[in-house]
Amino acid sequence: MNRKERQEARAERYRQYAENAERRATAAFNASSAAVDGIPAGQPILVGHHSEKAHRRALDRSHSAMGRSVRESEKAAYYRQKAEAVENNDNIYLGDDDAIERLEAKIAELSELQDRMKATNKIIRSKSMSDADKVAALCELGYTEPYATKFVANNNQFPAYALTNNNAKINAAKKQLELAKKLADKEDREYEAGDLTIEECYSENRVRVHFPGKPEEEMRVNLKRHGFRWAPSLGCWQAYISRRTLDFIKEITKSNQ
């Protein structure tokens, strides 16, 4: 299962949680109504009457059930938001099958934006162009005429920090692309070190450590400190591949031989 499939499975799981919570909320709401079905609307508690205790118990049950309904409704909304967030997560991960293609497209898009911002500022700052010429030049860059006219009239320019931030994104994406290409050139490998089994899964950008049993607390703390997390579905500790995690793997394999 690749990351996209895992993402879809996670979103579906959250949607299922939401549906279950909604069913519980509906059931609790119905229970709240049923608890006071035999009591006329607006009927006050008749203090001292033989019905007083039953009336109070019914109200308590109704109130308790309504509280459960509200909590389950909030839980359903929470899981629906989680599902939506997972579905809308378009971050690029090195383990994605299409990471290289998406990173190249991202760099091209950011570079185009950088060139457009620079060209826009150059046009706006021009002393030799009339406002009409500036509007025409901006339209050639892809701006609509109304937007270009407003841009020129207000002497709008992209601030320096916008160019700096976008350039930083380009450089970060280029570094990520370089790493993605390096990972793509490496083959996955699995090896043993004593009673440990190590998987270096470059295709998924993961390194995994399989212990014969539950590691000692000191080792668990050390694993977490180096970015490893327990993966119940795989029965191992895993982390993203990095120089830090691979160096840590070397340390524990040496000490375990």
Short mmCIF file of C-alpha atoms in Angstrom, two decimals:
data_model
loop_
_atom_site.label_atom_id
_atom_site.label_comp_id
_atom_site.label_asym_id
_atom_site.label_seq_id
_atom_site.Cartn_x
_atom_site.Cartn_y
_atom_site.Cartn_z
CA MET A 1 0.00 0.00 0.00
CA ASN A 2 1.52 3.33 -1.05
CA ARG A 3 1.11 6.62 0.79
CA LYS A 4 -1.84 7.74 -1.34
CA GLU A 5 -3.68 4.51 -0.60
CA ARG A 6 -2.86 4.84 3.10
CA GLN A 7 -4.13 8.42 3.01
CA GLU A 8 -7.42 7.33 1.42
CA ALA A 9 -7.76 4.48 3.92
CA ARG A 10 -7.17 6.89 6.81
CA ALA A 11 -9.79 9.30 5.48
CA GLU A 12 -12.27 6.46 5.09
CA ARG A 13 -11.53 5.30 8.64
CA TYR A 14 -12.24 8.80 9.98
CA ARG A 15 -15.48 8.96 7.98
CA GLN A 16 -16.51 5.64 9.51
CA TYR A 17 -15.73 6.97 12.98
CA ALA A 18 -17.90 10.00 12.20
CA GLU A 19 -20.81 7.86 10.99
CA ASN A 20 -20.61 5.67 14.09
CA ALA A 21 -20.61 8.75 16.31
CA GLU A 22 -23.61 10.16 14.45
CA ARG A 23 -25.53 6.93 14.98
CA ARG A 24 -24.72 7.02 18.69
CA ALA A 25 -25.74 10.69 18.83
CA THR A 26 -29.10 9.90 17.22
CA ALA A 27 -29.66 6.94 19.53
CA ALA A 28 -28.86 9.07 22.58
CA PHE A 29 -31.16 11.84 21.37
CA ASN A 30 -33.99 9.35 20.91
CA ALA A 31 -33.30 7.93 24.37
CA SER A 32 -33.47 11.44 25.81
CA SER A 33 -36.88 11.97 24.24
CA ALA A 34 -38.13 8.53 25.24
CA ALA A 35 -37.15 9.12 28.87
CA VAL A 36 -39.76 11.89 29.18
CA ASP A 37 -42.37 10.59 26.74
CA GLY A 38 -44.82 9.94 29.53
CA ILE A 39 -44.49 13.43 30.97
CA PRO A 40 -46.58 16.22 29.40
CA ALA A 41 -44.53 19.09 28.00
CA GLY A 42 -44.05 21.80 30.61
CA GLN A 43 -45.27 19.57 33.43
CA PRO A 44 -43.57 20.78 36.65
CA ILE A 45 -42.30 18.37 39.28
CA LEU A 46 -45.04 17.85 41.83
CA VAL A 47 -43.09 18.11 45.06
CA GLY A 48 -44.42 15.70 47.65
CA HIS A 49 -46.49 13.82 45.10
CA HIS A 50 -45.88 10.09 44.62
CA SER A 51 -44.68 10.86 41.07
CA GLU A 52 -41.90 13.21 42.22
CA LYS A 53 -39.07 10.65 42.35
CA ALA A 54 -39.99 9.04 39.04
CA HIS A 55 -40.28 12.47 37.44
CA ARG A 56 -36.82 13.49 38.67
CA ARG A 57 -35.28 10.20 37.54
CA ALA A 58 -36.83 10.62 34.09
CA LEU A 59 -35.43 14.14 33.79
CA ASP A 60 -32.00 12.96 34.91
CA ARG A 61 -32.03 10.16 32.33
CA SER A 62 -33.16 12.57 29.63
CA HIS A 63 -30.50 15.12 30.55
CA SER A 64 -27.77 12.47 30.67
CA ALA A 65 -28.79 11.03 27.29
CA MET A 66 -28.91 14.50 25.74
CA GLY A 67 -25.41 15.15 27.03
CA ARG A 68 -24.20 11.96 25.36
CA SER A 69 -25.92 13.02 22.15
CA VAL A 70 -24.15 16.39 22.17
CA ARG A 71 -20.76 14.81 22.88
CA GLU A 72 -21.20 12.24 20.12
CA SER A 73 -22.30 14.96 17.68
CA GLU A 74 -19.16 16.93 18.50
CA LYS A 75 -17.10 13.77 18.02
CA ALA A 76 -18.72 13.17 14.63
CA ALA A 77 -17.91 16.73 13.54
CA TYR A 78 -14.32 16.27 14.74
CA TYR A 79 -13.80 13.10 12.71
CA ARG A 80 -15.40 14.60 9.61
CA GLN A 81 -12.95 17.49 9.86
CA LYS A 82 -10.11 14.99 10.27
CA ALA A 83 -11.24 13.10 7.17
CA GLU A 84 -11.45 16.32 5.17
CA ALA A 85 -7.99 17.41 6.33
CA VAL A 86 -6.49 14.06 5.30
CA GLU A 87 -8.18 14.20 1.89
CA ASN A 88 -6.98 17.76 1.28
CA ASN A 89 -3.40 17.03 2.31
CA ASP A 90 -1.44 17.50 -0.91
CA ASN A 91 2.00 17.59 0.70
CA ILE A 92 4.69 15.81 -1.28
CA TYR A 93 6.46 13.00 0.55
CA LEU A 94 9.65 11.37 -0.64
CA GLY A 95 8.01 7.96 -0.39
CA ASP A 96 5.31 8.90 -2.91
CA ASP A 97 5.46 7.04 -6.21
CA ASP A 98 5.08 10.33 -8.09
CA ALA A 99 7.28 12.44 -5.79
CA ILE A 100 9.81 13.34 -8.49
CA GLU A 101 7.16 14.35 -11.03
CA ARG A 102 5.21 16.39 -8.48
CA LEU A 103 8.34 18.11 -7.17
CA GLU A 104 9.43 19.02 -10.68
CA ALA A 105 5.96 20.45 -11.35
CA LYS A 106 6.06 22.34 -8.04
CA ILE A 107 9.46 23.85 -8.84
CA ALA A 108 8.25 24.89 -12.29
CA GLU A 109 5.14 26.50 -10.81
CA LEU A 110 7.06 28.35 -8.11
CA SER A 111 9.71 29.48 -10.60
CA GLU A 112 7.01 30.80 -12.91
CA LEU A 113 5.49 32.72 -10.01
CA GLN A 114 8.91 34.13 -9.10
CA ASP A 115 9.49 35.35 -12.65
CA ARG A 116 6.01 36.82 -12.78
CA MET A 117 6.45 38.74 -9.54
CA LYS A 118 9.81 40.12 -10.70
CA ALA A 119 8.39 41.11 -14.08
CA THR A 120 5.39 42.76 -12.42
CA ASN A 121 7.57 44.84 -10.13
CA LYS A 122 9.79 45.85 -13.04
CA ILE A 123 6.77 47.06 -15.02
CA ILE A 124 5.25 48.97 -12.10
CA ARG A 125 8.58 50.66 -11.32
CA SER A 126 9.25 51.64 -14.93
CA LYS A 127 9.69 55.39 -15.46
CA SER A 128 9.56 55.17 -19.24
CA MET A 129 6.18 53.43 -19.57
CA SER A 130 2.80 55.14 -19.49
CA ASP A 131 0.03 53.72 -17.33
CA ALA A 132 -1.64 52.34 -20.45
CA ASP A 133 1.59 50.62 -21.48
CA LYS A 134 1.95 49.16 -17.99
CA VAL A 135 -1.59 47.78 -18.09
CA ALA A 136 -0.93 46.22 -21.49
CA ALA A 137 2.34 44.70 -20.28
CA LEU A 138 0.67 43.25 -17.18
CA CYS A 139 -2.07 41.75 -19.34
CA GLU A 140 0.64 40.00 -21.35
CA LEU A 141 1.81 38.44 -18.09
CA GLY A 142 -1.64 36.96 -17.60
CA TYR A 143 -3.42 39.57 -15.50
CA THR A 144 -6.98 40.53 -16.40
CA GLU A 145 -7.36 44.11 -17.60
CA PRO A 146 -9.45 45.28 -14.59
CA TYR A 147 -6.92 43.76 -12.20
CA ALA A 148 -3.96 45.19 -14.11
CA THR A 149 -5.60 48.64 -14.17
CA LYS A 150 -6.12 48.55 -10.41
CA PHE A 151 -2.56 47.29 -9.93
CA VAL A 152 -1.14 50.23 -11.87
CA ALA A 153 -3.47 52.81 -10.32
CA ASN A 154 -2.46 51.76 -6.80
CA ASN A 155 1.20 51.33 -7.76
CA ASN A 156 1.05 47.84 -6.27
CA GLN A 157 4.23 45.82 -6.08
CA PHE A 158 5.15 42.48 -4.63
CA PRO A 159 7.06 43.09 -1.38
CA ALA A 160 10.63 41.87 -1.06
CA TYR A 161 9.66 39.27 1.54
CA ALA A 162 7.25 37.65 -0.94
CA LEU A 163 10.08 37.14 -3.40
CA THR A 164 12.42 35.94 -0.65
CA ASN A 165 9.89 33.48 0.75
CA ASN A 166 9.00 32.09 -2.65
CA ASN A 167 12.66 31.70 -3.54
CA ALA A 168 13.18 29.79 -0.28
CA LYS A 169 10.34 27.45 -1.28
CA ILE A 170 12.02 26.88 -4.64
CA ASN A 171 15.34 26.02 -3.01
CA ALA A 172 13.67 23.71 -0.49
CA ALA A 173 11.79 21.92 -3.27
CA LYS A 174 15.02 21.54 -5.27
CA LYS A 175 16.76 19.96 -2.29
CA GLN A 176 13.79 17.65 -1.77
CA LEU A 177 13.88 16.73 -5.46
CA GLU A 178 17.59 15.95 -5.28
CA LEU A 179 16.99 13.66 -2.31
CA ALA A 180 14.00 12.04 -4.02
CA LYS A 181 16.16 11.21 -7.03
CA LYS A 182 18.87 9.75 -4.80
CA LEU A 183 16.32 7.60 -3.00
CA ALA A 184 14.85 6.47 -6.32
CA ASP A 185 18.27 5.23 -7.41
CA LYS A 186 18.71 3.11 -4.28
CA GLU A 187 17.27 -0.34 -3.89
CA ASP A 188 15.39 -1.45 -0.79
CA ARG A 189 17.36 -3.81 1.38
CA GLU A 190 16.78 -5.97 4.42
CA TYR A 191 19.45 -7.39 6.69
CA GLU A 192 19.92 -8.83 10.14
CA ALA A 193 22.10 -7.71 13.01
CA GLY A 194 22.01 -10.27 15.77
CA ASP A 195 18.36 -10.70 16.67
CA LEU A 196 17.34 -7.48 14.90
CA THR A 197 15.94 -7.22 11.39
CA ILE A 198 16.53 -3.93 9.59
CA GLU A 199 14.63 -2.72 6.54
CA GLU A 200 15.86 0.25 4.56
CA CYS A 201 12.87 0.97 2.33
CA TYR A 202 14.07 3.73 0.04
CA SER A 203 10.98 3.33 -2.13
CA GLU A 204 8.89 4.47 0.86
CA ASN A 205 11.51 6.71 2.50
CA ARG A 206 11.32 4.59 5.64
CA VAL A 207 13.78 2.68 7.79
CA ARG A 208 12.32 -0.03 10.01
CA VAL A 209 13.66 -1.99 12.96
CA HIS A 210 12.14 -5.32 13.97
CA PHE A 211 12.91 -6.50 17.50
CA PRO A 212 12.31 -10.09 18.65
CA GLY A 213 10.14 -8.70 21.44
CA LYS A 214 9.37 -5.47 23.21
CA PRO A 215 12.63 -3.52 23.57
CA GLU A 216 13.78 -2.25 26.94
CA GLU A 217 12.53 1.15 28.06
CA GLU A 218 15.94 2.75 27.50
CA MET A 219 15.95 1.54 23.90
CA ARG A 220 12.36 2.74 23.36
CA VAL A 221 13.29 6.19 24.64
CA ASN A 222 16.34 6.21 22.38
CA LEU A 223 14.28 5.16 19.38
CA LYS A 224 11.78 7.96 19.95
CA ARG A 225 14.59 10.45 20.47
CA HIS A 226 15.88 9.58 17.00
CA GLY A 227 12.51 9.94 15.31
CA PHE A 228 11.30 6.34 15.39
CA ARG A 229 7.69 5.51 16.18
CA TRP A 230 5.99 2.20 16.82
CA ALA A 231 3.97 1.01 13.81
CA PRO A 232 1.41 -1.53 15.11
CA SER A 233 0.27 -2.53 11.63
CA LEU A 234 3.83 -3.52 10.71
CA GLY A 235 4.98 -4.74 14.11
CA CYS A 236 8.14 -2.65 14.03
CA TRP A 237 9.68 0.73 14.83
CA GLN A 238 10.02 3.00 11.82
CA ALA A 239 11.25 6.47 10.89
CA TYR A 240 11.89 8.56 7.82
CA ILE A 241 15.22 7.86 6.17
CA SER A 242 17.76 10.53 7.04
CA ARG A 243 21.42 10.70 7.91
CA ARG A 244 20.43 10.87 11.58
CA THR A 245 18.24 7.76 11.53
CA LEU A 246 20.72 5.75 9.44
CA ASP A 247 23.57 6.69 11.80
CA PHE A 248 21.44 5.52 14.70
CA ILE A 249 20.79 2.23 12.91
CA LYS A 250 24.54 1.76 12.53
CA GLU A 251 25.00 2.32 16.25
CA ILE A 252 22.43 -0.23 17.36
CA THR A 253 23.50 -2.82 14.79
CA LYS A 254 27.12 -2.57 15.96
CA SER A 255 26.13 -2.92 19.59
CA ASN A 256 23.87 -5.85 18.76
CA GLN A 257 26.44 -7.93 16.88
#
